[in-house]
Coordinates of C-alpha atoms and ligand atoms in Angstrom, one line a residue:
X1173 CA 78.4 89.4 97.0
X1174 CA 76.2 92.5 97.3
X1175 CA 79.1 94.6 98.6
X1176 CA 80.1 97.3 96.0
X1177 CA 83.6 97.8 97.5
X1178 CA 86.3 95.3 98.2
X1179 CA 89.3 95.3 100.4
X1180 CA 92.7 94.5 98.7
X1181 CA 95.1 92.2 100.4
X1182 CA 98.6 93.7 100.6
X1183 CA 100.3 91.1 102.9
X1184 CA 99.6 88.0 104.8
X1185 CA 97.4 89.8 107.4
X1186 CA 96.9 93.3 106.1
X1187 CA 94.2 94.7 103.7
X1188 CA 93.9 98.1 102.1
X1189 CA 90.5 99.5 103.0
X1190 CA 90.9 103.1 101.8
X1191 CA 89.2 105.2 99.2
X1192 CA 90.1 106.6 95.8
X1193 CA 89.2 110.3 95.3
X1194 CA 89.1 110.9 91.5
X1195 CA 87.7 114.3 91.7
X1196 CA 89.7 116.4 94.1
X1197 CA 91.7 119.1 92.3
X1198 CA 92.6 121.4 95.1
X1199 CA 94.2 120.3 98.4
X1200 CA 94.4 123.4 100.5
X1201 CA 96.1 125.4 97.7
X1202 CA 98.0 122.5 96.1
X1203 CA 96.6 121.4 92.7
X1204 CA 95.9 117.7 92.8
X1205 CA 95.5 117.2 89.0
X1206 CA 95.5 113.5 89.3
X1207 CA 93.3 113.2 92.4
X1208 CA 94.3 111.2 95.4
X1209 CA 93.7 108.3 97.7
X1210 CA 93.0 108.1 101.4
X1211 CA 94.6 104.8 102.5
X1212 CA 93.3 103.0 105.6
X1213 CA 94.6 99.6 106.5
X1214 CA 93.0 96.6 108.3
X1215 CA 95.3 94.2 110.2
X1216 CA 93.7 90.9 110.8
X1217 CA 94.5 88.7 113.9
X1218 CA 93.2 87.8 117.3
X1219 CA 92.4 91.5 117.8
X1220 CA 91.9 93.2 114.4
X1221 CA 93.3 96.7 114.1
X1222 CA 92.3 99.6 111.8
X1223 CA 95.2 101.9 110.9
X1224 CA 93.9 105.4 110.0
X1225 CA 90.6 106.2 108.4
X1226 CA 89.6 108.3 105.4
X1227 CA 88.1 111.7 104.6
X1228 CA 84.6 111.9 106.0
X1229 CA 82.6 111.5 102.8
X1230 CA 84.3 108.2 102.1
X1231 CA 83.4 106.6 105.4
X1232 CA 80.7 104.3 103.9
X1233 CA 83.1 103.2 101.3
X1234 CA 85.8 102.3 103.9
X1235 CA 83.3 100.5 106.0
X1236 CA 82.1 98.5 103.0
X1237 CA 85.7 97.5 102.2
X1238 CA 86.2 96.4 105.8
X1239 CA 82.9 94.4 105.7
X1240 CA 84.2 92.6 102.6
X1241 CA 86.8 90.9 104.9
X1242 CA 85.4 90.9 108.4
X1243 CA 82.4 92.3 110.3
X1244 CA 83.5 95.8 111.2
X1245 CA 82.4 95.4 114.8
X1246 CA 85.1 92.7 115.2
X1247 CA 87.8 95.4 115.0
X1248 CA 89.3 95.8 118.5
X1249 CA 91.5 98.8 118.0
X1250 CA 92.1 101.9 115.9
X1251 CA 95.6 103.4 115.5
X1252 CA 95.3 107.0 114.3
X1253 CA 98.7 108.1 112.9
X1254 CA 97.7 111.6 111.8
X1255 CA 95.0 114.0 112.9
X1256 CA 94.5 115.8 109.6
X1257 CA 91.0 115.4 108.4
X1258 CA 91.8 113.5 105.2
X1259 CA 92.7 110.6 107.6
X1260 CA 90.7 111.3 110.7
X1261 CA 87.6 112.8 109.1
X1262 CA 85.9 109.4 109.3
X1263 CA 87.2 108.7 112.8
X1264 CA 84.1 109.6 114.8
X1265 CA 81.6 107.6 112.7
X1266 CA 84.1 104.7 112.7
X1267 CA 84.3 104.7 116.4
X1268 CA 80.6 104.8 116.6
X1269 CA 80.2 102.0 114.2
X1270 CA 82.8 99.6 115.5
X1271 CA 83.1 100.6 119.2
X1272 CA 86.7 99.7 119.5
X1273 CA 88.3 98.8 122.9
X1274 CA 90.9 101.5 122.4
X1275 CA 92.0 104.2 119.9
X1276 CA 95.8 104.7 120.0
X1277 CA 97.4 108.1 119.1
X1278 CA 100.6 110.0 119.7
X1279 CA 100.7 112.4 122.6
X1280 CA 100.2 115.4 120.2
X1281 CA 97.6 113.4 118.3
X1282 CA 95.4 113.2 121.4
X1283 CA 95.4 116.9 121.7
X1284 CA 94.9 117.5 118.0
X1285 CA 92.0 115.2 117.7
X1286 CA 90.2 116.6 120.7
X1287 CA 90.7 120.1 119.3
X1288 CA 89.4 119.0 115.9
X1289 CA 86.2 117.4 117.2
X1290 CA 85.7 119.7 120.2
X1291 CA 84.6 116.9 122.4
X1292 CA 85.9 114.4 124.8
X1293 CA 87.5 111.4 123.2
X1294 CA 88.7 108.3 125.0
X1295 CA 92.2 108.1 123.4
X1296 CA 95.2 106.1 124.5
X1297 CA 98.6 107.7 124.0
X1298 CA 101.4 105.5 122.8
X1299 CA 105.0 105.9 123.8
X1300 CA 107.1 106.5 120.8
X1301 CA 109.7 103.8 120.0
X1302 CA 108.4 101.2 122.5
X1303 CA 107.3 97.8 121.1
X1304 CA 103.9 96.6 122.2
X1305 CA 101.5 93.8 121.5
X1306 CA 97.8 93.9 120.6
X1307 CA 96.5 90.3 120.5
X1308 CA 99.0 88.6 118.3
X1309 CA 100.1 91.8 116.5
X1310 CA 103.6 93.1 117.4
X1311 CA 103.8 96.8 116.8
X1312 CA 106.0 99.9 117.3
X1313 CA 104.9 103.5 116.9
X1314 CA 107.3 106.2 116.1
X1315 CA 106.5 109.9 116.6
X1316 CA 107.5 111.8 113.5
X1317 CA 106.8 115.3 114.8
X1318 CA 106.5 118.0 112.0
X1319 CA 106.4 115.4 109.3
X1320 CA 104.3 117.1 108.6
X1321 CA 102.2 117.9 111.6
X1322 CA 103.1 117.9 115.3
X1323 CA 100.9 114.8 115.9
X1324 CA 102.4 112.7 113.0
X1325 CA 103.4 109.2 113.8
X1326 CA 104.5 106.0 111.9
X1327 CA 103.3 102.5 113.0
X1328 CA 105.3 99.4 112.2
X1329 CA 103.6 96.0 112.1
X1330 CA 106.4 93.6 112.7
X1331 CA 104.5 90.4 111.9
X1332 CA 104.3 91.4 108.2
X1333 CA 107.2 93.9 108.1
X1334 CA 104.9 96.8 107.1
X1335 CA 105.6 100.5 108.0
X1336 CA 102.4 102.6 107.9
X1337 CA 103.9 106.0 107.3
X1338 CA 100.8 108.2 107.1
X1339 CA 101.7 111.2 104.8
X1340 CA 105.4 110.0 104.7
X1341 CA 106.5 108.8 101.2
X1342 CA 103.0 109.4 99.8
X1343 CA 101.7 111.3 96.8
X1344 CA 98.4 112.6 95.5
X1345 CA 97.6 110.1 92.8
X1346 CA 94.2 108.5 92.3
X1347 CA 95.2 105.1 91.0
X1348 CA 93.5 101.7 90.9
X1349 CA 96.9 100.1 90.7
X1350 CA 97.6 100.2 94.4
X1351 CA 101.1 98.8 94.3
X1352 CA 103.8 101.2 93.2
X1353 CA 105.4 98.8 90.8
X1354 CA 102.2 98.7 88.7
X1355 CA 102.3 102.4 88.0
X1356 CA 104.4 104.4 85.5
X1357 CA 107.7 105.3 87.2
X1358 CA 107.8 108.8 85.7
X1359 CA 104.3 109.5 87.1
X1360 CA 105.3 108.2 90.5
X1361 CA 108.4 110.4 90.6
X1362 CA 106.6 113.5 89.5
X1363 CA 103.7 113.1 92.0
X1364 CA 106.1 112.2 94.8
X1365 CA 108.2 115.2 94.1
X1366 CA 105.1 117.4 93.9
X1367 CA 104.0 116.1 97.2
X1368 CA 107.4 116.7 98.8
X1369 CA 107.7 120.2 97.4
X1370 CA 104.2 121.3 98.4
X1371 CA 103.8 119.5 101.8
X1372 CA 107.2 118.6 103.2
X1373 CA 109.5 121.3 102.0
X1374 CA 109.4 123.5 105.1
X1375 CA 110.2 120.5 107.2
X1376 CA 113.2 119.3 105.1
X1377 CA 115.5 119.3 108.1
X1378 CA 113.2 117.0 110.0
X1379 CA 113.2 114.6 107.0
X1380 CA 116.9 114.5 107.0
X1381 CA 117.1 113.8 110.7
X1382 CA 114.5 111.1 110.5
X1383 CA 116.2 109.4 107.5
X1384 CA 119.6 109.6 109.2
X1385 CA 118.4 107.8 112.4
X1386 CA 115.9 105.5 110.6
X1387 CA 118.4 102.6 110.3
X1388 CA 119.0 102.7 114.0
X1389 CA 115.4 101.7 114.7
X1390 CA 116.3 98.3 113.3
X1391 CA 113.0 97.9 111.5
X1392 CA 113.0 95.3 108.7
X1393 CA 110.6 97.2 106.4
X1394 CA 109.5 95.1 103.4
X1395 CA 106.3 97.1 102.7
X1396 CA 106.0 100.9 103.0
X1397 CA 102.3 101.8 103.2
X1398 CA 101.6 105.6 103.1
X1399 CA 98.2 107.2 103.5
X1400 CA 98.2 108.7 100.0
X1401 CA 99.0 107.0 96.6
X1402 CA 100.4 103.6 95.9
X1403 CA 102.0 101.2 98.4
X1404 CA 105.8 100.6 98.1
X1405 CA 105.7 96.9 97.9
X1406 CA 109.3 96.0 96.9
X1407 CA 112.4 96.7 98.8
X1408 CA 114.1 98.4 95.9
X1409 CA 111.2 100.8 95.5
X1410 CA 111.3 101.6 99.3
X1411 CA 115.0 102.4 98.9
X1412 CA 114.2 104.5 95.8
X1413 CA 111.5 106.7 97.4
X1414 CA 113.5 107.1 100.6
X1415 CA 116.6 108.0 98.5
X1416 CA 114.5 110.7 96.7
X1417 CA 113.3 112.1 99.9
X1418 CA 116.9 112.3 101.2
X1419 CA 118.0 114.1 98.1
X1420 CA 115.0 116.5 98.0
X1421 CA 115.5 117.4 101.6
X1422 CA 119.0 118.7 100.9
X1423 CA 117.6 121.1 98.2
X1424 CA 121.0 121.2 96.5
X1425 CA 121.0 123.9 93.8
X1426 CA 121.3 123.0 90.1
X1427 CA 121.7 125.2 87.0
X1428 CA 117.9 125.2 86.4
X1429 CA 116.5 128.8 86.6
X1430 CA 112.8 129.2 87.2
X1431 CA 111.3 132.3 85.5
X1432 CA 107.9 132.9 87.1
X1433 CA 105.9 135.9 85.9
X1434 CA 102.6 137.3 84.8
X1435 CA 102.1 140.0 82.3
X1436 CA 99.4 142.6 81.2
X1437 CA 100.4 143.7 77.7
X1438 CA 103.3 141.3 77.0
X1439 CA 106.0 143.6 78.3
X1440 CA 107.0 141.5 81.3
X1441 CA 106.6 138.4 79.1
X1442 CA 109.1 139.8 76.6
X1443 CA 111.6 140.4 79.4
X1444 CA 111.1 136.8 80.5
X1445 CA 111.8 135.5 77.0
X1446 CA 115.0 137.5 76.7
X1447 CA 116.2 136.3 80.1
X1448 CA 115.4 132.7 79.0
X1449 CA 117.4 133.2 75.9
X1450 CA 120.5 134.3 77.9
X1451 CA 120.2 131.2 80.1
X1452 CA 119.9 129.0 77.0
X1453 CA 123.0 130.5 75.4
X1454 CA 125.0 129.4 78.5
X1455 CA 123.6 125.9 78.3
X1456 CA 121.8 126.2 81.6
X1457 CA 118.1 125.3 81.9
X1458 CA 115.5 128.0 81.8
X1459 CA 112.1 127.0 83.1
X1460 CA 109.7 129.6 81.9
X1461 CA 106.5 129.6 84.0
X1462 CA 103.8 132.1 83.0
X1463 CA 101.2 132.3 85.7
X1464 CA 98.4 132.4 83.2
X1465 CA 99.1 128.7 82.7
X1466 CA 101.2 127.5 85.7
X1467 CA 99.8 126.8 89.1
X1468 CA 101.6 127.9 92.3
X1469 CA 102.2 124.2 93.3
X1470 CA 103.9 123.6 89.9
X1471 CA 106.3 126.5 90.6
X1472 CA 107.1 124.8 94.0
X1473 CA 107.9 121.5 92.2
X1474 CA 110.3 123.2 89.7
X1475 CA 112.1 125.1 92.5
X1476 CA 112.8 121.8 94.4
X1477 CA 115.5 121.0 91.8
X1478 CA 116.6 124.6 90.8
X1479 CA 119.3 127.1 91.6
X1480 CA 117.5 130.4 91.0
X1481 CA 114.1 132.1 90.9
X1482 CA 113.6 135.1 88.7
X1483 CA 110.2 136.8 89.4
X1484 CA 108.5 139.2 87.0
X1485 CA 105.5 141.4 87.5
X1486 CA 104.0 144.5 86.0
X1487 CA 102.9 147.2 88.4
X1488 CA 99.2 147.4 88.7
X1489 CA 97.6 150.0 90.9
X1490 CA 101.0 150.5 92.6
X1491 CA 101.1 146.8 93.5
X1492 CA 102.5 143.4 92.4
X1493 CA 100.2 141.6 90.0
X1494 CA 97.8 139.4 92.1
X1495 CA 98.9 136.1 90.6
X1496 CA 102.6 136.8 91.3
X1497 CA 101.8 138.0 94.9
X1498 CA 99.9 134.7 95.4
X1499 CA 102.9 132.6 94.4
X1500 CA 105.3 134.7 96.6
X1501 CA 103.0 134.3 99.6
X1502 CA 102.9 130.5 99.0
X1503 CA 106.6 130.2 98.7
X1504 CA 107.2 132.3 101.8
X1505 CA 105.4 129.5 103.7
X1506 CA 107.3 126.7 101.9
X1507 CA 110.7 128.3 102.8
X1508 CA 112.7 127.0 99.8
X1509 CA 116.5 126.9 100.5
X1510 CA 119.7 127.6 98.6
X1511 CA 118.2 129.8 95.9
X1512 CA 119.4 133.0 94.3
X1513 CA 117.0 135.4 92.6
X1514 CA 116.1 138.7 91.2
X1515 CA 113.0 140.7 90.1
X1516 CA 112.1 142.2 86.8
X1517 CA 109.0 143.8 85.3
X1518 CA 107.3 146.6 83.4
X1519 CA 105.4 149.6 84.7
X1520 CA 103.7 152.7 83.4
X1521 CA 103.8 155.4 86.1
X1522 CA 105.7 154.7 89.3
X1523 CA 106.8 151.0 89.1
X1524 CA 106.5 150.0 92.8
X1525 CA 106.1 146.3 92.1
X1526 CA 109.7 145.7 91.1
X1527 CA 111.0 146.9 94.5
X1528 CA 108.2 145.1 96.3
X1529 CA 109.3 141.9 94.5
X1530 CA 112.9 142.3 95.6
X1531 CA 111.7 142.7 99.2
X1532 CA 109.5 139.6 98.9
X1533 CA 112.4 137.6 97.6
X1534 CA 114.5 138.8 100.5
X1535 CA 111.8 137.8 102.9
X1536 CA 111.8 134.3 101.4
X1537 CA 115.5 134.3 102.1
X1538 CA 116.4 134.1 98.5
X1539 CA 119.8 135.7 98.0
X1540 CA 119.5 138.7 95.6
X1541 CA 121.7 138.3 92.6
X1542 CA 121.6 141.9 91.3
X1543 CA 119.4 145.0 91.1
X1544 CA 116.0 144.5 89.5
X1545 CA 115.4 145.3 85.9
X1546 CA 112.5 147.7 85.1
X1547 CA 111.0 148.5 81.7
X1548 CA 108.8 151.6 81.2
X1549 CA 105.7 150.5 79.3
X1550 CA 107.4 148.4 76.7
X1551 CA 111.0 147.1 77.0
X1552 CA 113.3 148.6 74.3
X1553 CA 116.2 146.8 72.8
X1554 CA 118.6 147.9 75.5
X1555 CA 116.3 146.7 78.2
X1556 CA 116.0 143.3 76.5
X1557 CA 119.7 143.0 76.1
X1558 CA 120.0 143.7 79.9
X1559 CA 117.5 140.9 80.4
X1560 CA 119.5 138.6 78.2
X1561 CA 122.7 139.5 80.2
X1562 CA 120.9 138.7 83.4
X1563 CA 120.1 135.3 82.1
X1564 CA 123.7 134.7 81.0
X1565 CA 125.2 136.0 84.2
X1566 CA 123.0 134.1 86.6
X1567 CA 123.5 130.9 84.5
X1568 CA 127.3 131.4 84.7
X1569 CA 127.1 131.8 88.4
X1570 CA 125.2 128.6 88.9
X1571 CA 127.4 126.7 86.6
X1572 CA 130.6 127.9 88.2
Ligands
FEO708 FE1 97.2 113.5 104.2 FE2 98.6 115.6 106.5 O1 97.2 114.7 105.7

């Protein structure tokens, strides 16, 4: 009873032995305002198996949770579904502590782990899609390349109908309610959407392909256990999250128009407000996102269910305002699809940023709606009417 951390039973033979990170607020550029979890799973049986580990600082916690169920040295195997360090950071100390007979990885995982740790590792590559047995555990591993890394893999534990889906169907949410159904549905939907928009978006076509072929694998999944956030523990919830992924991967445009901007002396902000007014009069949805209070990862979330992106920036020292440049760089990597867009902004001398913004939108493959709108110093009434007209026209186009 002197163990501070306990494993949580999630099925007949499987325990959650992960860690809850209440403090993380930045996940390589993505704002994790509700923290996250690093989920690792212990399968009991003739030959106990550990599925994934945790971020390095949480290794003692994971080991303590394992020890609340069995002596860690009794674990025979590790399956590493994903090499990213939030799941493999504790792999080396875990191997050292439990000395498993084998560590199973995908082909790409073997290469990635060796390159991460820059040392020889005795890893066993698994063939994707082939059933295999470890002791009395019946398993299938499925490579899910580029979901979201080349090494990514799912593991299905047939005895308890659990699919361990590493980052798949996860979210950054530090919660002590480890089953999805115990959490607020709106929170789950928001955080799952944020995760998809910021992590999976560039790989949407891979998501669609996977979900299209998934039924053909014939897996009877009753529990979906990702490496972040709550566990999908009810079949209707599994269908719900998979349905959302299917929808998000399509990136179908709506009549929501995201207006993302920053401002120096309120001129660009005035233009943004006039554009929003035009959108409102057409009964479309303006989403006004000043970068003084909106994070780049929140822009990505809103764009996932939008039809247009309007970007505004003043010109500062012949350049785009730094916060706006930051968002555009981030979006270029996320490769959002099916958007139209346009630039607007104020300037004092030469106004380079407006043309630079249009070029950036083109490079993100956002279809330009019209020529950009520029205001010298402070937008006059005519300029604000032009902004309002832009809002109306773009809204009409999306609603038509
Ligand atoms: Fe949660 Fe791709 O690591």
